[in-house]
């Protein structure tokens, strides 16, 4: 690897993440094995169920950049790289988990239900209060008798921001090396990690090859722009929500007006972003636009 300094397009770019690991399935197997805490040899087969072509034109504001795979013909694993904290990830993760469970055909025996695993690779803390583990697995649990209710569904969370706080036993794991690879900002970091794991080296080489393609670089830039637009929209919503709340609070004599209006506006902007109504966000200060969007999404104007 003859590269030095800052990495222009990192694995944290959701588009590049999906493209690299769909292109290099051996590296994907190693990453999944680390996430599931199994031996690499246990993954006999891997099929990608939602393939994208490198450089394929994508609507980054509405397209989900997850990697959905079928392991060994009977385990569905969905990997999601999530950089932005859009709120309610707990519920979102459960929704995707349930959605991927629904693969039985009408009349098919329930025993054929495939094990489904939803994996969130998050660059933010899932829990706003209390401890955020480096890696955590959630299952349906019988709290009365301390046992797993079913092994057919799991929700796993890798907290990238907690890598530096990982326990020593976790630092010795392949998952820790993958976490450091995904968050690496310099080529020197990737070089060091590549020397420890051949599959990481292969993933890095695939990343270099793909980003030499102008079409791939354009899609990486579009992914970055979509993320910046979301951040700007949320900042705008915060400012405008405060202004609307101040005005309403002064008029009605309610001290909580500003806080409540801000929360309502943020919720509305989040729903508009998810459904592609981003062109109206900048016009939310117009009363008729705010009322129209609030009515559309079932919120009180």
mmCIF file of C-alpha atoms in Angstrom:
data_model
loop_
_atom_site.group_PDB
_atom_site.id
_atom_site.type_symbol
_atom_site.label_atom_id
_atom_site.label_comp_id
_atom_site.label_asym_id
_atom_site.label_seq_id
_atom_site.Cartn_x
_atom_site.Cartn_y
_atom_site.Cartn_z
ATOM 1 C CA UNK A 1 0.000 0.000 0.000
ATOM 2 C CA UNK A 2 1.735 3.149 -1.219
ATOM 3 C CA UNK A 3 -0.665 5.683 0.268
ATOM 4 C CA UNK A 4 -0.106 8.139 3.091
ATOM 5 C CA UNK A 5 -2.030 10.716 5.089
ATOM 6 C CA UNK A 6 -5.770 11.254 5.334
ATOM 7 C CA UNK A 7 -8.206 8.896 3.624
ATOM 8 C CA UNK A 8 -10.590 10.772 1.325
ATOM 9 C CA UNK A 9 -13.383 8.178 1.247
ATOM 10 C CA UNK A 10 -13.503 6.020 4.364
ATOM 11 C CA UNK A 11 -15.378 2.854 5.241
ATOM 12 C CA UNK A 12 -17.707 5.090 7.275
ATOM 13 C CA UNK A 13 -19.229 6.223 3.984
ATOM 14 C CA UNK A 14 -22.335 4.002 3.902
ATOM 15 C CA UNK A 15 -22.236 3.697 0.112
ATOM 16 C CA UNK A 16 -18.563 2.727 0.038
ATOM 17 C CA UNK A 17 -19.065 0.320 2.944
ATOM 18 C CA UNK A 18 -21.848 -1.504 1.097
ATOM 19 C CA UNK A 19 -19.988 -1.495 -2.217
ATOM 20 C CA UNK A 20 -16.667 -2.759 -0.843
ATOM 21 C CA UNK A 21 -18.131 -5.643 1.140
ATOM 22 C CA UNK A 22 -20.488 -6.690 -1.635
ATOM 23 C CA UNK A 23 -17.524 -6.712 -4.014
ATOM 24 C CA UNK A 24 -15.213 -8.619 -1.651
ATOM 25 C CA UNK A 25 -17.299 -11.374 -0.119
ATOM 26 C CA UNK A 26 -14.324 -13.033 1.588
ATOM 27 C CA UNK A 27 -13.767 -9.874 3.624
ATOM 28 C CA UNK A 28 -17.513 -9.715 4.282
ATOM 29 C CA UNK A 29 -17.462 -13.273 5.628
ATOM 30 C CA UNK A 30 -14.650 -12.374 8.023
ATOM 31 C CA UNK A 31 -16.485 -9.265 9.232
ATOM 32 C CA UNK A 32 -19.726 -11.195 9.773
ATOM 33 C CA UNK A 33 -17.893 -14.010 11.570
ATOM 34 C CA UNK A 34 -16.373 -11.437 13.927
ATOM 35 C CA UNK A 35 -19.769 -9.808 14.514
ATOM 36 C CA UNK A 36 -21.512 -13.131 15.163
ATOM 37 C CA UNK A 37 -18.590 -14.416 17.252
ATOM 38 C CA UNK A 38 -18.221 -17.569 15.197
ATOM 39 C CA UNK A 39 -15.313 -19.207 13.386
ATOM 40 C CA UNK A 40 -14.841 -18.157 9.763
ATOM 41 C CA UNK A 41 -14.991 -21.806 8.696
ATOM 42 C CA UNK A 42 -18.568 -21.976 9.995
ATOM 43 C CA UNK A 43 -19.665 -19.762 7.098
ATOM 44 C CA UNK A 44 -19.988 -22.298 4.298
ATOM 45 C CA UNK A 45 -21.938 -20.140 1.861
ATOM 46 C CA UNK A 46 -22.944 -16.501 1.530
ATOM 47 C CA UNK A 47 -25.493 -14.979 -0.845
ATOM 48 C CA UNK A 48 -26.111 -11.234 -1.117
ATOM 49 C CA UNK A 49 -29.848 -10.618 -1.395
ATOM 50 C CA UNK A 50 -29.779 -6.887 -2.235
ATOM 51 C CA UNK A 51 -26.832 -6.397 -4.609
ATOM 52 C CA UNK A 52 -25.829 -2.989 -5.963
ATOM 53 C CA UNK A 53 -23.463 -2.408 -8.858
ATOM 54 C CA UNK A 54 -20.352 -0.267 -8.215
ATOM 55 C CA UNK A 55 -21.047 3.189 -9.645
ATOM 56 C CA UNK A 56 -24.771 2.492 -9.968
ATOM 57 C CA UNK A 57 -26.825 5.703 -9.823
ATOM 58 C CA UNK A 58 -28.588 5.748 -6.437
ATOM 59 C CA UNK A 59 -31.002 8.076 -4.644
ATOM 60 C CA UNK A 60 -29.007 8.447 -1.434
ATOM 61 C CA UNK A 61 -31.819 10.226 0.421
ATOM 62 C CA UNK A 62 -34.254 7.337 0.107
ATOM 63 C CA UNK A 63 -32.101 4.272 -0.598
ATOM 64 C CA UNK A 64 -31.139 2.048 2.333
ATOM 65 C CA UNK A 65 -27.448 1.100 2.122
ATOM 66 C CA UNK A 66 -27.734 -2.075 4.178
ATOM 67 C CA UNK A 67 -26.128 -5.378 3.173
ATOM 68 C CA UNK A 68 -28.632 -8.237 3.374
ATOM 69 C CA UNK A 69 -27.081 -11.698 3.135
ATOM 70 C CA UNK A 70 -28.144 -15.310 3.449
ATOM 71 C CA UNK A 71 -25.615 -17.431 5.338
ATOM 72 C CA UNK A 72 -25.453 -21.183 4.836
ATOM 73 C CA UNK A 73 -28.891 -21.085 3.250
ATOM 74 C CA UNK A 74 -30.735 -20.581 6.539
ATOM 75 C CA UNK A 75 -29.544 -17.423 8.345
ATOM 76 C CA UNK A 76 -30.504 -13.936 7.173
ATOM 77 C CA UNK A 77 -28.111 -11.217 8.307
ATOM 78 C CA UNK A 78 -28.701 -7.524 7.667
ATOM 79 C CA UNK A 79 -25.754 -5.168 8.251
ATOM 80 C CA UNK A 80 -26.431 -1.455 8.585
ATOM 81 C CA UNK A 81 -23.740 1.220 8.710
ATOM 82 C CA UNK A 82 -25.381 4.181 10.455
ATOM 83 C CA UNK A 83 -23.332 7.349 10.892
ATOM 84 C CA UNK A 84 -26.136 9.791 11.744
ATOM 85 C CA UNK A 85 -28.270 9.561 14.855
ATOM 86 C CA UNK A 86 -31.718 10.017 13.327
ATOM 87 C CA UNK A 87 -33.439 8.965 16.542
ATOM 88 C CA UNK A 88 -35.461 5.881 17.468
ATOM 89 C CA UNK A 89 -32.804 3.439 16.214
ATOM 90 C CA UNK A 90 -34.012 0.884 18.763
ATOM 91 C CA UNK A 91 -37.446 0.772 17.148
ATOM 92 C CA UNK A 92 -35.980 1.007 13.663
ATOM 93 C CA UNK A 93 -33.688 -1.950 14.329
ATOM 94 C CA UNK A 94 -36.604 -4.017 15.614
ATOM 95 C CA UNK A 95 -38.670 -3.071 12.555
ATOM 96 C CA UNK A 96 -35.959 -4.198 10.102
ATOM 97 C CA UNK A 97 -35.460 -7.356 12.129
ATOM 98 C CA UNK A 98 -39.169 -8.171 11.970
ATOM 99 C CA UNK A 99 -39.344 -7.259 8.286
ATOM 100 C CA UNK A 100 -36.605 -9.734 7.420
ATOM 101 C CA UNK A 101 -38.324 -12.452 9.441
ATOM 102 C CA UNK A 102 -41.307 -12.348 7.094
ATOM 103 C CA UNK A 103 -39.986 -14.742 4.455
ATOM 104 C CA UNK A 104 -42.316 -17.712 4.933
ATOM 105 C CA UNK A 105 -44.587 -18.537 2.019
ATOM 106 C CA UNK A 106 -48.296 -19.018 2.614
ATOM 107 C CA UNK A 107 -48.902 -22.450 4.110
ATOM 108 C CA UNK A 108 -45.212 -23.096 4.822
ATOM 109 C CA UNK A 109 -44.324 -24.779 8.114
ATOM 110 C CA UNK A 110 -43.169 -22.400 10.860
ATOM 111 C CA UNK A 111 -40.190 -24.644 11.514
ATOM 112 C CA UNK A 112 -38.765 -23.343 8.219
ATOM 113 C CA UNK A 113 -38.508 -19.827 9.648
ATOM 114 C CA UNK A 114 -34.938 -18.653 9.074
ATOM 115 C CA UNK A 115 -32.821 -17.263 11.873
ATOM 116 C CA UNK A 116 -32.620 -13.501 11.360
ATOM 117 C CA UNK A 117 -29.953 -11.153 12.691
ATOM 118 C CA UNK A 118 -30.046 -7.358 12.463
ATOM 119 C CA UNK A 119 -26.626 -5.755 12.975
ATOM 120 C CA UNK A 120 -26.270 -2.045 13.564
ATOM 121 C CA UNK A 121 -22.786 -0.591 13.129
ATOM 122 C CA UNK A 122 -23.332 2.779 14.778
ATOM 123 C CA UNK A 123 -21.157 5.883 14.956
ATOM 124 C CA UNK A 124 -23.179 7.283 17.832
ATOM 125 C CA UNK A 125 -24.169 6.148 21.307
ATOM 126 C CA UNK A 126 -27.403 4.172 21.282
ATOM 127 C CA UNK A 127 -28.138 4.843 24.941
ATOM 128 C CA UNK A 128 -28.345 8.480 26.011
ATOM 129 C CA UNK A 129 -28.021 7.511 29.669
ATOM 130 C CA UNK A 130 -25.973 4.778 31.279
ATOM 131 C CA UNK A 131 -23.300 2.568 29.787
ATOM 132 C CA UNK A 132 -22.869 2.041 26.056
ATOM 133 C CA UNK A 133 -21.074 -1.296 25.500
ATOM 134 C CA UNK A 134 -18.626 -1.713 22.628
ATOM 135 C CA UNK A 135 -20.688 -4.663 21.397
ATOM 136 C CA UNK A 136 -24.021 -5.947 22.586
ATOM 137 C CA UNK A 137 -26.436 -8.715 21.533
ATOM 138 C CA UNK A 138 -30.163 -8.446 22.253
ATOM 139 C CA UNK A 139 -32.546 -11.416 22.175
ATOM 140 C CA UNK A 140 -36.074 -12.322 23.254
ATOM 141 C CA UNK A 141 -35.597 -13.413 26.847
ATOM 142 C CA UNK A 142 -37.705 -15.234 29.418
ATOM 143 C CA UNK A 143 -37.110 -12.978 32.415
ATOM 144 C CA UNK A 144 -38.945 -15.290 34.821
ATOM 145 C CA UNK A 145 -36.821 -18.371 34.160
ATOM 146 C CA UNK A 146 -33.661 -16.715 32.795
ATOM 147 C CA UNK A 147 -33.608 -18.373 29.376
ATOM 148 C CA UNK A 148 -33.765 -17.481 25.689
ATOM 149 C CA UNK A 149 -37.308 -17.596 24.312
ATOM 150 C CA UNK A 150 -36.132 -18.272 20.734
ATOM 151 C CA UNK A 151 -32.856 -18.235 18.826
ATOM 152 C CA UNK A 152 -34.592 -17.204 15.612
ATOM 153 C CA UNK A 153 -33.987 -13.482 16.065
ATOM 154 C CA UNK A 154 -31.139 -11.341 17.344
ATOM 155 C CA UNK A 155 -30.316 -7.652 17.264
ATOM 156 C CA UNK A 156 -26.609 -6.811 17.536
ATOM 157 C CA UNK A 157 -25.080 -3.364 18.026
ATOM 158 C CA UNK A 158 -21.447 -2.429 17.420
ATOM 159 C CA UNK A 159 -20.772 0.996 18.962
ATOM 160 C CA UNK A 160 -17.803 2.388 17.058
ATOM 161 C CA UNK A 161 -17.393 5.316 19.438
ATOM 162 C CA UNK A 162 -16.860 2.895 22.309
ATOM 163 C CA UNK A 163 -13.892 1.122 20.706
ATOM 164 C CA UNK A 164 -11.382 3.015 22.844
ATOM 165 C CA UNK A 165 -13.296 1.945 25.963
ATOM 166 C CA UNK A 166 -13.438 -1.718 24.954
ATOM 167 C CA UNK A 167 -12.340 -4.224 27.560
ATOM 168 C CA UNK A 168 -8.982 -5.957 27.123
ATOM 169 C CA UNK A 169 -10.547 -9.247 26.001
ATOM 170 C CA UNK A 170 -12.472 -7.330 23.319
ATOM 171 C CA UNK A 171 -9.303 -5.575 22.170
ATOM 172 C CA UNK A 172 -7.806 -8.975 21.422
ATOM 173 C CA UNK A 173 -10.715 -9.897 19.139
ATOM 174 C CA UNK A 174 -11.034 -9.663 15.393
ATOM 175 C CA UNK A 175 -14.107 -7.480 15.887
ATOM 176 C CA UNK A 176 -12.000 -4.786 17.542
ATOM 177 C CA UNK A 177 -9.624 -4.759 14.561
ATOM 178 C CA UNK A 178 -12.580 -4.437 12.187
ATOM 179 C CA UNK A 179 -14.006 -1.567 14.255
ATOM 180 C CA UNK A 180 -10.665 0.250 14.060
ATOM 181 C CA UNK A 181 -10.578 -0.425 10.314
ATOM 182 C CA UNK A 182 -14.020 1.067 9.760
ATOM 183 C CA UNK A 183 -13.157 4.217 11.728
ATOM 184 C CA UNK A 184 -9.595 4.626 10.397
ATOM 185 C CA UNK A 185 -8.847 8.135 9.151
ATOM 186 C CA UNK A 186 -5.330 7.607 7.773
ATOM 187 C CA UNK A 187 -3.685 5.148 5.409
ATOM 188 C CA UNK A 188 -1.059 4.460 8.048
ATOM 189 C CA UNK A 189 -3.768 3.102 10.365
ATOM 190 C CA UNK A 190 -5.089 0.831 7.625
ATOM 191 C CA UNK A 191 -1.573 -0.357 6.827
ATOM 192 C CA UNK A 192 -1.024 -1.415 10.436
ATOM 193 C CA UNK A 193 -4.387 -3.191 10.627
ATOM 194 C CA UNK A 194 -3.827 -4.897 7.262
ATOM 195 C CA UNK A 195 -0.668 -6.479 8.627
ATOM 196 C CA UNK A 196 -2.732 -8.141 11.386
ATOM 197 C CA UNK A 197 -5.553 -9.531 9.245
ATOM 198 C CA UNK A 198 -5.333 -10.681 5.622
ATOM 199 C CA UNK A 199 -9.079 -10.110 5.097
ATOM 200 C CA UNK A 200 -8.765 -6.510 6.262
ATOM 201 C CA UNK A 201 -5.934 -6.108 3.772
ATOM 202 C CA UNK A 202 -8.188 -7.457 1.016
ATOM 203 C CA UNK A 203 -10.992 -5.066 1.997
ATOM 204 C CA UNK A 204 -8.595 -2.113 1.887
ATOM 205 C CA UNK A 205 -7.295 -3.152 -1.529
ATOM 206 C CA UNK A 206 -10.870 -3.440 -2.782
ATOM 207 C CA UNK A 207 -11.626 0.033 -1.418
ATOM 208 C CA UNK A 208 -8.608 1.471 -3.234
ATOM 209 C CA UNK A 209 -9.593 -0.192 -6.509
ATOM 210 C CA UNK A 210 -13.218 0.935 -6.306
ATOM 211 C CA UNK A 211 -12.424 4.551 -5.451
ATOM 212 C CA UNK A 212 -10.223 4.776 -8.534
ATOM 213 C CA UNK A 213 -13.496 4.596 -10.494
ATOM 214 C CA UNK A 214 -14.924 8.094 -11.007
ATOM 215 C CA UNK A 215 -18.508 6.768 -10.878
ATOM 216 C CA UNK A 216 -17.882 5.302 -7.427
ATOM 217 C CA UNK A 217 -16.309 8.551 -6.205
ATOM 218 C CA UNK A 218 -19.345 10.479 -7.429
ATOM 219 C CA UNK A 219 -21.688 8.195 -5.482
ATOM 220 C CA UNK A 220 -19.485 8.560 -2.389
ATOM 221 C CA UNK A 221 -19.751 12.339 -2.721
ATOM 222 C CA UNK A 222 -23.526 12.090 -3.138
ATOM 223 C CA UNK A 223 -23.701 10.014 0.037
ATOM 224 C CA UNK A 224 -21.727 12.677 1.901
ATOM 225 C CA UNK A 225 -24.007 15.391 0.513
ATOM 226 C CA UNK A 226 -27.132 13.514 1.629
ATOM 227 C CA UNK A 227 -25.702 13.326 5.153
ATOM 228 C CA UNK A 228 -24.772 17.032 5.163
ATOM 229 C CA UNK A 229 -28.250 17.941 3.917
ATOM 230 C CA UNK A 230 -29.809 15.958 6.759
ATOM 231 C CA UNK A 231 -27.601 17.660 9.352
ATOM 232 C CA UNK A 232 -28.375 21.093 7.903
ATOM 233 C CA UNK A 233 -32.089 20.297 7.867
ATOM 234 C CA UNK A 234 -32.014 19.274 11.528
ATOM 235 C CA UNK A 235 -30.039 22.382 12.502
ATOM 236 C CA UNK A 236 -32.497 24.524 10.568
ATOM 237 C CA UNK A 237 -35.429 22.782 12.235
ATOM 238 C CA UNK A 238 -33.891 23.408 15.651
ATOM 239 C CA UNK A 239 -33.478 27.122 14.966
ATOM 240 C CA UNK A 240 -36.894 27.566 13.381
ATOM 241 C CA UNK A 241 -38.585 25.454 16.027
ATOM 242 C CA UNK A 242 -37.121 27.698 18.704
ATOM 243 C CA UNK A 243 -38.337 30.809 16.888
ATOM 244 C CA UNK A 244 -41.839 29.414 16.400
ATOM 245 C CA UNK A 245 -41.914 28.233 19.994
ATOM 246 C CA UNK A 246 -40.810 31.627 21.302
ATOM 247 C CA UNK A 247 -43.532 33.384 19.335
ATOM 248 C CA UNK A 248 -46.242 30.958 20.378
ATOM 249 C CA UNK A 249 -45.059 30.867 23.980
ATOM 250 C CA UNK A 250 -45.077 34.664 24.263
ATOM 251 C CA UNK A 251 -48.501 34.918 22.707
ATOM 252 C CA UNK A 252 -50.078 32.230 24.892
ATOM 253 C CA UNK A 253 -48.035 32.906 28.001
ATOM 254 C CA UNK A 254 -46.776 29.337 28.109
ATOM 255 C CA UNK A 255 -43.173 28.891 29.198
ATOM 256 C CA UNK A 256 -42.954 25.441 27.656
ATOM 257 C CA UNK A 257 -43.952 26.702 24.220
ATOM 258 C CA UNK A 258 -40.429 26.951 22.833
ATOM 259 C CA UNK A 259 -39.372 23.474 23.945
ATOM 260 C CA UNK A 260 -42.562 21.794 22.751
ATOM 261 C CA UNK A 261 -42.516 23.541 19.377
ATOM 262 C CA UNK A 262 -38.876 22.636 18.855
ATOM 263 C CA UNK A 263 -39.595 18.967 19.559
ATOM 264 C CA UNK A 264 -42.615 18.971 17.246
ATOM 265 C CA UNK A 265 -40.646 20.591 14.438
ATOM 266 C CA UNK A 266 -37.741 18.153 14.802
ATOM 267 C CA UNK A 267 -40.127 15.203 14.650
ATOM 268 C CA UNK A 268 -41.807 16.655 11.581
ATOM 269 C CA UNK A 269 -38.478 17.248 9.810
ATOM 270 C CA UNK A 270 -37.368 13.686 10.575
ATOM 271 C CA UNK A 271 -40.545 12.278 9.041
ATOM 272 C CA UNK A 272 -40.240 14.578 6.013
ATOM 273 C CA UNK A 273 -36.612 13.520 5.478
ATOM 274 C CA UNK A 274 -37.481 9.835 5.653
ATOM 275 C CA UNK A 275 -40.259 10.265 3.094
ATOM 276 C CA UNK A 276 -38.396 12.492 0.626
ATOM 277 C CA UNK A 277 -40.172 15.809 1.354
ATOM 278 C CA UNK A 278 -36.845 17.585 1.890
ATOM 279 C CA UNK A 279 -37.648 20.414 -0.538
ATOM 280 C CA UNK A 280 -40.307 21.705 1.881
ATOM 281 C CA UNK A 281 -38.112 21.791 4.984
ATOM 282 C CA UNK A 282 -36.684 25.232 4.225
ATOM 283 C CA UNK A 283 -40.246 26.584 3.897
ATOM 284 C CA UNK A 284 -41.549 25.384 7.254
ATOM 285 C CA UNK A 285 -41.620 28.951 8.576
ATOM 286 C CA UNK A 286 -44.447 29.613 6.122
ATOM 287 C CA UNK A 287 -47.585 28.889 8.187
ATOM 288 C CA UNK A 288 -49.466 27.258 5.332
ATOM 289 C CA UNK A 289 -46.549 24.933 4.507
ATOM 290 C CA UNK A 290 -46.087 23.960 8.160
ATOM 291 C CA UNK A 291 -49.801 23.243 8.533
ATOM 292 C CA UNK A 292 -49.857 21.250 5.283
ATOM 293 C CA UNK A 293 -46.895 19.070 6.285
ATOM 294 C CA UNK A 294 -48.159 18.649 9.858
ATOM 295 C CA UNK A 295 -51.519 17.468 8.543
ATOM 296 C CA UNK A 296 -49.850 15.103 6.067
ATOM 297 C CA UNK A 297 -47.883 13.382 8.825
ATOM 298 C CA UNK A 298 -50.647 13.428 11.412
ATOM 299 C CA UNK A 299 -49.068 16.022 13.702
ATOM 300 C CA UNK A 300 -50.612 18.982 15.463
ATOM 301 C CA UNK A 301 -49.705 22.280 13.796
#
